[in-house]
Coordinates of C-alpha atoms and ligand atoms in Angstrom, one line a residue:
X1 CA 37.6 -40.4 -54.3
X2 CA 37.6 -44.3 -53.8
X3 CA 34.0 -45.4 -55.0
X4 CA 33.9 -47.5 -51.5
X5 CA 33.6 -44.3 -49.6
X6 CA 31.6 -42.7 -52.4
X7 CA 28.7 -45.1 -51.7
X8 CA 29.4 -45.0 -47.9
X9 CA 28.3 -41.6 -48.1
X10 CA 25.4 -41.8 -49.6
X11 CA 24.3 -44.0 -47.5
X12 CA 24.8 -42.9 -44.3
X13 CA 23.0 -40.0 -46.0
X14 CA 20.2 -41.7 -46.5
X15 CA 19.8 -43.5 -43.4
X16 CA 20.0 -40.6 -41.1
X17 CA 17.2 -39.3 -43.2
X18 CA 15.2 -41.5 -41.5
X19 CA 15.8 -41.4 -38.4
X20 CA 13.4 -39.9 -35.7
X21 CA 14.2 -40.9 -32.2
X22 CA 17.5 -40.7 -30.2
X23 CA 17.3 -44.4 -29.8
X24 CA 17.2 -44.9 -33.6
X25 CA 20.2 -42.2 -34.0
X26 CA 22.4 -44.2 -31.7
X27 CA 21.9 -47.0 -33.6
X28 CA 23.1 -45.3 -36.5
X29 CA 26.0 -44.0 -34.2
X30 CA 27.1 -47.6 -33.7
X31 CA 26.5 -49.2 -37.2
X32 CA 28.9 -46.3 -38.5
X33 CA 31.4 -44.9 -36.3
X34 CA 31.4 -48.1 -33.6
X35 CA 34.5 -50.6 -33.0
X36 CA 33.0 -52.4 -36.0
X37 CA 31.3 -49.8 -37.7
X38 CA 31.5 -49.3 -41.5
X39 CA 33.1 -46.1 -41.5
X40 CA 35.9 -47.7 -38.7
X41 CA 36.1 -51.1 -40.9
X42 CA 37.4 -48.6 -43.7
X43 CA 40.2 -47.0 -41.8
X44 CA 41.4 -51.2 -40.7
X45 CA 40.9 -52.2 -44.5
X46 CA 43.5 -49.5 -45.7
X47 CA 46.8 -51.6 -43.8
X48 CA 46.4 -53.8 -47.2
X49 CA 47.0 -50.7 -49.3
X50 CA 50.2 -49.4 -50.9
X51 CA 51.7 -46.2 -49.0
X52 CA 50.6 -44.1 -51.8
X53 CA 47.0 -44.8 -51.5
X54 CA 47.1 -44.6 -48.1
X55 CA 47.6 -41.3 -48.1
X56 CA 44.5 -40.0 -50.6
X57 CA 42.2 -43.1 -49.0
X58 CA 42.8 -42.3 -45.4
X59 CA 42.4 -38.3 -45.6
X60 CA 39.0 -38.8 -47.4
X61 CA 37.7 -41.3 -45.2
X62 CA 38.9 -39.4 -41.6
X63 CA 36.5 -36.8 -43.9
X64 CA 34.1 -38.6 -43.8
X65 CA 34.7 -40.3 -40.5
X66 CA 34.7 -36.2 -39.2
X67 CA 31.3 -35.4 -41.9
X68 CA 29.2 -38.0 -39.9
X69 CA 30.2 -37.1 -36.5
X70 CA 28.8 -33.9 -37.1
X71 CA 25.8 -34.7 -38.6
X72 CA 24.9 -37.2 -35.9
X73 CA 25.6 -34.3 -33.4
X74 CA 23.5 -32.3 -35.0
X75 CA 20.6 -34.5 -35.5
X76 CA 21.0 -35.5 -31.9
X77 CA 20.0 -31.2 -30.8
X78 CA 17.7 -31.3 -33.5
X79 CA 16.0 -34.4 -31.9
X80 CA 15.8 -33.6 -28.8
X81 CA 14.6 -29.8 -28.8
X82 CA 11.5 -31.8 -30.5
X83 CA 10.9 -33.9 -27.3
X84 CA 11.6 -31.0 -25.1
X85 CA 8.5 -28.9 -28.0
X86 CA 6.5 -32.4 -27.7
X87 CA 6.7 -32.6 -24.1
X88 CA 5.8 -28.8 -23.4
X89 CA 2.8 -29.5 -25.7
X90 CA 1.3 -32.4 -24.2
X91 CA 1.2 -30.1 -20.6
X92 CA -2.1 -28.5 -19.9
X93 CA -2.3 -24.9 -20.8
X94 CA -2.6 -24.4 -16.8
X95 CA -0.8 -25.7 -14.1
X96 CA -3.4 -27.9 -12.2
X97 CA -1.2 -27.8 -8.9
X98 CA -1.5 -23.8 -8.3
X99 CA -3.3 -22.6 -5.1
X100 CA -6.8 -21.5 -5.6
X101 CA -6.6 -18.1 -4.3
X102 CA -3.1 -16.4 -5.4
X103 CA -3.4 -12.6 -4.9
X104 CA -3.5 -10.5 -7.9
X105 CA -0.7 -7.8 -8.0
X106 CA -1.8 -4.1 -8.9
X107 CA 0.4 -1.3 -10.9
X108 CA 2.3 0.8 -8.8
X109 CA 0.8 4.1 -8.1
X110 CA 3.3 6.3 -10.0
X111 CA 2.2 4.5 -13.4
X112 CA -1.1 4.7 -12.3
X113 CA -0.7 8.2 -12.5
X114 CA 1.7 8.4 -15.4
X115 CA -1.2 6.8 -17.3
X116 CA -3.3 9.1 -16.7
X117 CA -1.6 12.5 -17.0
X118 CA -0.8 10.6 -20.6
X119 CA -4.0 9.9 -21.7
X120 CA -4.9 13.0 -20.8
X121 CA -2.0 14.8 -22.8
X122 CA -2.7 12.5 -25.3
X123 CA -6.3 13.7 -25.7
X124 CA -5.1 16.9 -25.9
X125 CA -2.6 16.3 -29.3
X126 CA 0.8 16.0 -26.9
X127 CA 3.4 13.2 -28.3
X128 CA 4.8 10.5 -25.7
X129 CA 8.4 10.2 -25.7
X130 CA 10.6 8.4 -23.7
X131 CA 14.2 9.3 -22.6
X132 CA 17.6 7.9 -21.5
X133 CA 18.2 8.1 -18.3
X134 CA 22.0 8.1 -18.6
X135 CA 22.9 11.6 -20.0
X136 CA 25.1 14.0 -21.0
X137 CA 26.0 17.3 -19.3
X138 CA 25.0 19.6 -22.0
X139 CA 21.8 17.8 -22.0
X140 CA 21.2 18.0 -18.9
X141 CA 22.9 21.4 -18.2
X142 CA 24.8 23.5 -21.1
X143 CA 21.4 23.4 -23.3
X144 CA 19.2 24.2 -20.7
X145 CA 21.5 27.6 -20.4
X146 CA 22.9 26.2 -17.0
X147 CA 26.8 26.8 -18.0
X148 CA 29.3 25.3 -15.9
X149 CA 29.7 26.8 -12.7
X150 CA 26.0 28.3 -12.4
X151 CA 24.8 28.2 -9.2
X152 CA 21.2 26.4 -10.3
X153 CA 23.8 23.4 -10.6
X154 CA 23.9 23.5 -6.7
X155 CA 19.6 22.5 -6.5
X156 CA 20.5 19.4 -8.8
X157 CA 23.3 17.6 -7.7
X158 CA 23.7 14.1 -9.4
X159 CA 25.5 11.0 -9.5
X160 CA 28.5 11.1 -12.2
X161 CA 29.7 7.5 -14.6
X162 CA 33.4 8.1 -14.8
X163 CA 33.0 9.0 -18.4
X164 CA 31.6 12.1 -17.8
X165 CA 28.1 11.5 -18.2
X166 CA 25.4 11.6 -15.6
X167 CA 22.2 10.5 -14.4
X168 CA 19.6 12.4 -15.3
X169 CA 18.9 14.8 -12.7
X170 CA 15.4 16.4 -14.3
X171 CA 13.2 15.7 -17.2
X172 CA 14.2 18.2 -18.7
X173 CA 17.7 17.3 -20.0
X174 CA 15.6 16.1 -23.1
X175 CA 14.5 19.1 -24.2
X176 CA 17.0 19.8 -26.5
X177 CA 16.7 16.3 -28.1
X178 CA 13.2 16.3 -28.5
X179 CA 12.9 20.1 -30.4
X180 CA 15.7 19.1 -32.5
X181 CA 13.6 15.9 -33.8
X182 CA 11.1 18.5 -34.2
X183 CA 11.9 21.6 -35.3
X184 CA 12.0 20.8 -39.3
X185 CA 8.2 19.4 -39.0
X186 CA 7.7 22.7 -36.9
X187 CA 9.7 25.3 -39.2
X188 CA 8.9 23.1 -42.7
X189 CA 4.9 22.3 -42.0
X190 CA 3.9 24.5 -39.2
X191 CA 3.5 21.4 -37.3
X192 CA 3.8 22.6 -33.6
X193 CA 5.2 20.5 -31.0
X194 CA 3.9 19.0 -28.4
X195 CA 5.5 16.3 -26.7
X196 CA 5.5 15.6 -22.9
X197 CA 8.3 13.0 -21.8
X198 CA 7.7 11.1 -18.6
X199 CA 11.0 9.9 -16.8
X200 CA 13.0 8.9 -13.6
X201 CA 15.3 11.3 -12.4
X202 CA 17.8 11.0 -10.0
X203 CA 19.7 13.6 -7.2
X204 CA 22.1 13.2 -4.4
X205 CA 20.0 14.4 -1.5
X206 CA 19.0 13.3 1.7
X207 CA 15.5 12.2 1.8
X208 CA 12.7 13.0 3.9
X209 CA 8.7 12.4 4.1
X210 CA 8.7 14.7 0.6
X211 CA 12.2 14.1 -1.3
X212 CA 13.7 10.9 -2.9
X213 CA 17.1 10.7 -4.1
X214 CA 15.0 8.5 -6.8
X215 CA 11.4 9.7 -8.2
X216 CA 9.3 10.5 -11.7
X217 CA 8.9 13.6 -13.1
X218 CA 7.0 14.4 -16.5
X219 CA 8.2 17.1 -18.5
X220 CA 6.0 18.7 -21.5
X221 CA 7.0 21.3 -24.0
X222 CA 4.5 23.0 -26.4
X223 CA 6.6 25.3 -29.2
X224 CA 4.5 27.2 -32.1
X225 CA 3.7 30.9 -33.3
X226 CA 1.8 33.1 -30.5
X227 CA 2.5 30.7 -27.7
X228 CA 1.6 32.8 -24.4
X229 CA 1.3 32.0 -21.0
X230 CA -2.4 31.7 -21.3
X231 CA -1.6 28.5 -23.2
X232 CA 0.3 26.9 -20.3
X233 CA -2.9 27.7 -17.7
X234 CA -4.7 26.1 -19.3
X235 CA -3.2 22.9 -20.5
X236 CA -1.8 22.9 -16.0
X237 CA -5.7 23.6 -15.3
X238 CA -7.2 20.8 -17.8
X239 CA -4.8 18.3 -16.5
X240 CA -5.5 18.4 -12.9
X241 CA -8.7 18.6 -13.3
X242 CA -8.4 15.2 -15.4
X243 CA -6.7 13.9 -12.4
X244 CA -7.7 14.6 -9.7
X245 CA -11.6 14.5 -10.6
X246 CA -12.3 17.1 -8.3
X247 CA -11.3 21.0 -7.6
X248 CA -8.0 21.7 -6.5
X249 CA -6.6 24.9 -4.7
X250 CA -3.5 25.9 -6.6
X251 CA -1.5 28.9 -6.6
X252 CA 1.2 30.4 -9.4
X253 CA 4.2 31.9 -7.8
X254 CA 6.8 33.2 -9.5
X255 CA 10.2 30.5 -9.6
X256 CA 13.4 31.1 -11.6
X257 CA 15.1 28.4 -13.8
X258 CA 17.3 29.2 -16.1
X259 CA 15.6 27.3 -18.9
X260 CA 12.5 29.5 -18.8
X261 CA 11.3 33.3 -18.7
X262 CA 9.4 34.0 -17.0
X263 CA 9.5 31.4 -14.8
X264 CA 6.7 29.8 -12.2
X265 CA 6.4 27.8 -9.4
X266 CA 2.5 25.5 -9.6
X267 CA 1.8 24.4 -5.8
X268 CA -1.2 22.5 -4.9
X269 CA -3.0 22.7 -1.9
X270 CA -1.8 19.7 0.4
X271 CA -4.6 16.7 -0.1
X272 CA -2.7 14.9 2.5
X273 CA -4.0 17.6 5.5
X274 CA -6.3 19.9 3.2
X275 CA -4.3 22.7 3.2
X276 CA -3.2 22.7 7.3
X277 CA 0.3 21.8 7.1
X278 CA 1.9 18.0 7.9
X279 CA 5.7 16.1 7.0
X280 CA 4.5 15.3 3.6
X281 CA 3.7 19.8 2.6
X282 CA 6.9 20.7 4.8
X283 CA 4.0 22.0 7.5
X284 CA 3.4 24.6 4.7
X285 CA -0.4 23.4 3.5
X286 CA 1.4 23.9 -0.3
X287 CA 3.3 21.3 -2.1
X288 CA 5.1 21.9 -4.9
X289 CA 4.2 20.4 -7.8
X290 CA 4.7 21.7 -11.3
X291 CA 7.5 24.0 -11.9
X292 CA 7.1 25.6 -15.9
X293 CA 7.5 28.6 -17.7
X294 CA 8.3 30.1 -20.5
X295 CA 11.1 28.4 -22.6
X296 CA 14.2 30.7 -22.7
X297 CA 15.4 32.0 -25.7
X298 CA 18.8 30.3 -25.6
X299 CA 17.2 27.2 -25.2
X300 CA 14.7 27.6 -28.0
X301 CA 18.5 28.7 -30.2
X302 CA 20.2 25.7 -28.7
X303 CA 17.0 23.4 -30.1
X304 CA 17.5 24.8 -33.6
X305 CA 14.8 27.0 -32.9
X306 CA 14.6 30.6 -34.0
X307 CA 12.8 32.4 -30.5
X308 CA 12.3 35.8 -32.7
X309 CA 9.9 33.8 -34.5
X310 CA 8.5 30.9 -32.2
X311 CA 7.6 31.2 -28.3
X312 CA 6.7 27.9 -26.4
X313 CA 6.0 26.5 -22.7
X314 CA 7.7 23.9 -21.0
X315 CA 6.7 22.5 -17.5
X316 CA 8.3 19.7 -15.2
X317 CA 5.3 18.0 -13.2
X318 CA 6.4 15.9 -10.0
X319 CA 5.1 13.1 -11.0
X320 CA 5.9 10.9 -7.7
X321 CA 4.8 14.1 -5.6
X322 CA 1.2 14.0 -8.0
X323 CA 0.9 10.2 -6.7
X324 CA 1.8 10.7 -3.5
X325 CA -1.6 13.6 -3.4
X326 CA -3.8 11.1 -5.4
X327 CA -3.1 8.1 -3.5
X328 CA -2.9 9.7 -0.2
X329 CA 0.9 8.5 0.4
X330 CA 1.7 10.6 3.4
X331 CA 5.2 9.5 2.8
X332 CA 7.4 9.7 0.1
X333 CA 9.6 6.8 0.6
X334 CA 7.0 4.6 1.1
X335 CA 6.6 4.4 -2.9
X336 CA 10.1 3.1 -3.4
X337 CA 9.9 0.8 -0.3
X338 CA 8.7 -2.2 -2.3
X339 CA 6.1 -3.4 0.4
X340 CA 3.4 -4.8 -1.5
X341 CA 1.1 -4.5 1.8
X342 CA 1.3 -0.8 0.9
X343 CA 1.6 -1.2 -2.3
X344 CA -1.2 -3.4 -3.5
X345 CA -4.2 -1.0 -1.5
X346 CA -3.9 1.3 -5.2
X347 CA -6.1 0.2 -8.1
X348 CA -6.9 1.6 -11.5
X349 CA -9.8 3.6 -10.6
X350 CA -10.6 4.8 -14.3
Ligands
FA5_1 C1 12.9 21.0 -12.1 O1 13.4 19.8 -12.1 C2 12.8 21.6 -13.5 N1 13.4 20.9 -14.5 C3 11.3 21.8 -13.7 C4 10.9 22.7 -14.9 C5 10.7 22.2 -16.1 C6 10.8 24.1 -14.7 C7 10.3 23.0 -17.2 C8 10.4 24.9 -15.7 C9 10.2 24.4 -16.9 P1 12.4 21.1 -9.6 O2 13.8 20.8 -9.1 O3 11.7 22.1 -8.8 O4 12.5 21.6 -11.1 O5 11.6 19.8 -9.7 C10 10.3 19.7 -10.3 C11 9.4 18.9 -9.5 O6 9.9 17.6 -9.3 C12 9.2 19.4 -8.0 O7 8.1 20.4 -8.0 C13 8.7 18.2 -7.3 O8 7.4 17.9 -7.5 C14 9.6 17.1 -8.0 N2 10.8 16.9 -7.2 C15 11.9 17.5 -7.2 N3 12.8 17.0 -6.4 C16 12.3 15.9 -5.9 C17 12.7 14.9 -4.9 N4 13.9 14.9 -4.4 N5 11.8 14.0 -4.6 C18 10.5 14.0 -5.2 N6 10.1 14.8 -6.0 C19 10.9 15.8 -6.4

């Protein structure tokens, strides 16, 4: 390479080095790459050369010509996302032109709620998990021994993507997924598990002052040796007396899903009109709450799970309906509504 552009180079090199303000880099800019810069004074000095080193000279300079474009362009980002980092730091840490008196927003009442019955659980050895809510049909479905075709299909319709898979119609569609992560702890250790798994679950139906097409429920699962219905009182009992703080009526009825046998239906009393009947109980005084069980022994197979050896629970609380009875919300809909008027009247009472 011709020593002229050689030592060019390096010196363009060195002189960006140096540089620290945009002003400075145009400069630079000019001095090099201008009408009568020193890279541009090399490309009119080659009309004095012979064709042959033409050729070589004017390919390594339009090299270099390209080389220092670049690097001003570069130093040119680099400089100024250091104003924009200088300017941001000379601001005040608080923006002086705020009103005085902003009001504060609040959590919504179903994680209010969600928080608790987790802490609760929590306190009581259960694992957190959280869940997709796009799933597949044997999730939601085939592993929950609802086969295509089964009439329980009819309580949960859903919507459908067009590649099959679904939005989750209840909790429980991660059942499967969460003994199969596990069983080996459970079958290798004797670790049992306990997991609950709080979620949004979605159904086509119309709404009214107690359904949402939208709305949380929170599923938990226990699985071990000697797991008995006794087992699932009381874990029901402990948590809605966590709660709800006080003493609640509720009444076991028997419910079928395919998922569990037995199978039970968990109502609570109606806080909303203590028990006389309004919209929000269906003018019943009972609102269902906490559908659970038994786990079937299909189910318990389909986890991975031998049932000849290990029995478990499973229940799928309302989460949405449980806020709706601790906040007073006499109607459903208004937790979706988005009115913060409504909305911001909830606090974290713990
Ligand atoms: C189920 O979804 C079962 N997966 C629950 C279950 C889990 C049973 C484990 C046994 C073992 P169900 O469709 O009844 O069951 O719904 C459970 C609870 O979700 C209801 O009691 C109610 O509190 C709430 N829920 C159901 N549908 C709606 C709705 N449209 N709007 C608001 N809450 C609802």
């Amino acid at each position: 390479m011709d020593e002229r552009i050689v030592s060019l180079k390096a010196q363009f090199e060195a002189d960006l080095s140096k540089i620290e303000n945009v002003a400075d880099l145009e400069g630079i800019r000019v001095s090099y790459l201008g009408k009568k810069g020193s890279i541009t004074d090399l490309l009119k000095g080659m009309k004095d050369l012979s064709n042959e080193e033409k050729k070589a000279f004017g390919q390594d300079v339009n090299i270099l010509k390209n080389e220092a474009t670049n690097r001003i362009a570069e130093k040119m980002q680099e400089l100024k996302e250091k104003e924009i980092e200088k300017e941001i730091n000379s601001m005040p840490s608080f923006d002086v032109s705020m009103p005085a008196s902003l009001d504060r927003g609040s959590y919504h009442p179903i994680t209010l709620v969600q928080r608790q019955c987790e802490a609760v659980f929590r306190s009581m050895g259960f694992n957190v998990e959280d869940y997709s809510e796009v799933v597949t049909d044997y999730e939601c479905f085939e592993a929950l021994n609802i086969p295509k075709h089964h009439p329980a299909r009819d309580m949960q319709d859903t919507y459908y993507l067009e590649n099959g898979q679904l939005l989750k119609s209840h909790t429980s569609a991660a059942q499967n997924a969460i003994y199969k992560k596990y069983k080996d702890a459970l079958i290798n250790d004797g670790t049992p598990i306990k997991a609950i798994f709080p979620g949004r679950c979605f159904r086509n139906e119309a709404t009214d002052a107690c359904h949402e097409n939208t709305f949380f429920q929170m599923e938990g699962v226990m699985v071990d040796k000697d797991i008995s219905i006794s087992n699932l009182i009381f874990f029901m009992k402990t948590m809605l007396s966590e709660v709800f703080r006080k003493d609640i009526n509720v009444r076991l009825r028997p419910g079928f899903f395919p998922f569990v046998e037995p199978g039970f239906e968990l109502d609570i009393s109606c806080l909303i009109c203590g028990g006389e009947g309004c919209p929000s109980c269906k003018h019943s005084g009972w609102l269902e709450l906490c559908p659970c069980g038994m786990i079937h022994p299909e189910v318990l197979k389909a986890g991975g799970i031998d049932p000849e050896e290990y029995t478990g629970f499973a229940f799928g609380l309302g989460l949405t309906r449980l806020a709706m009875m601790k906040y007073g919300v006499k109607d459903i809909r208004d937790l979706n509504g988005g009115s913060l008027k409504s909305l911001s009247q909830f606090t974290d009472d713990e």
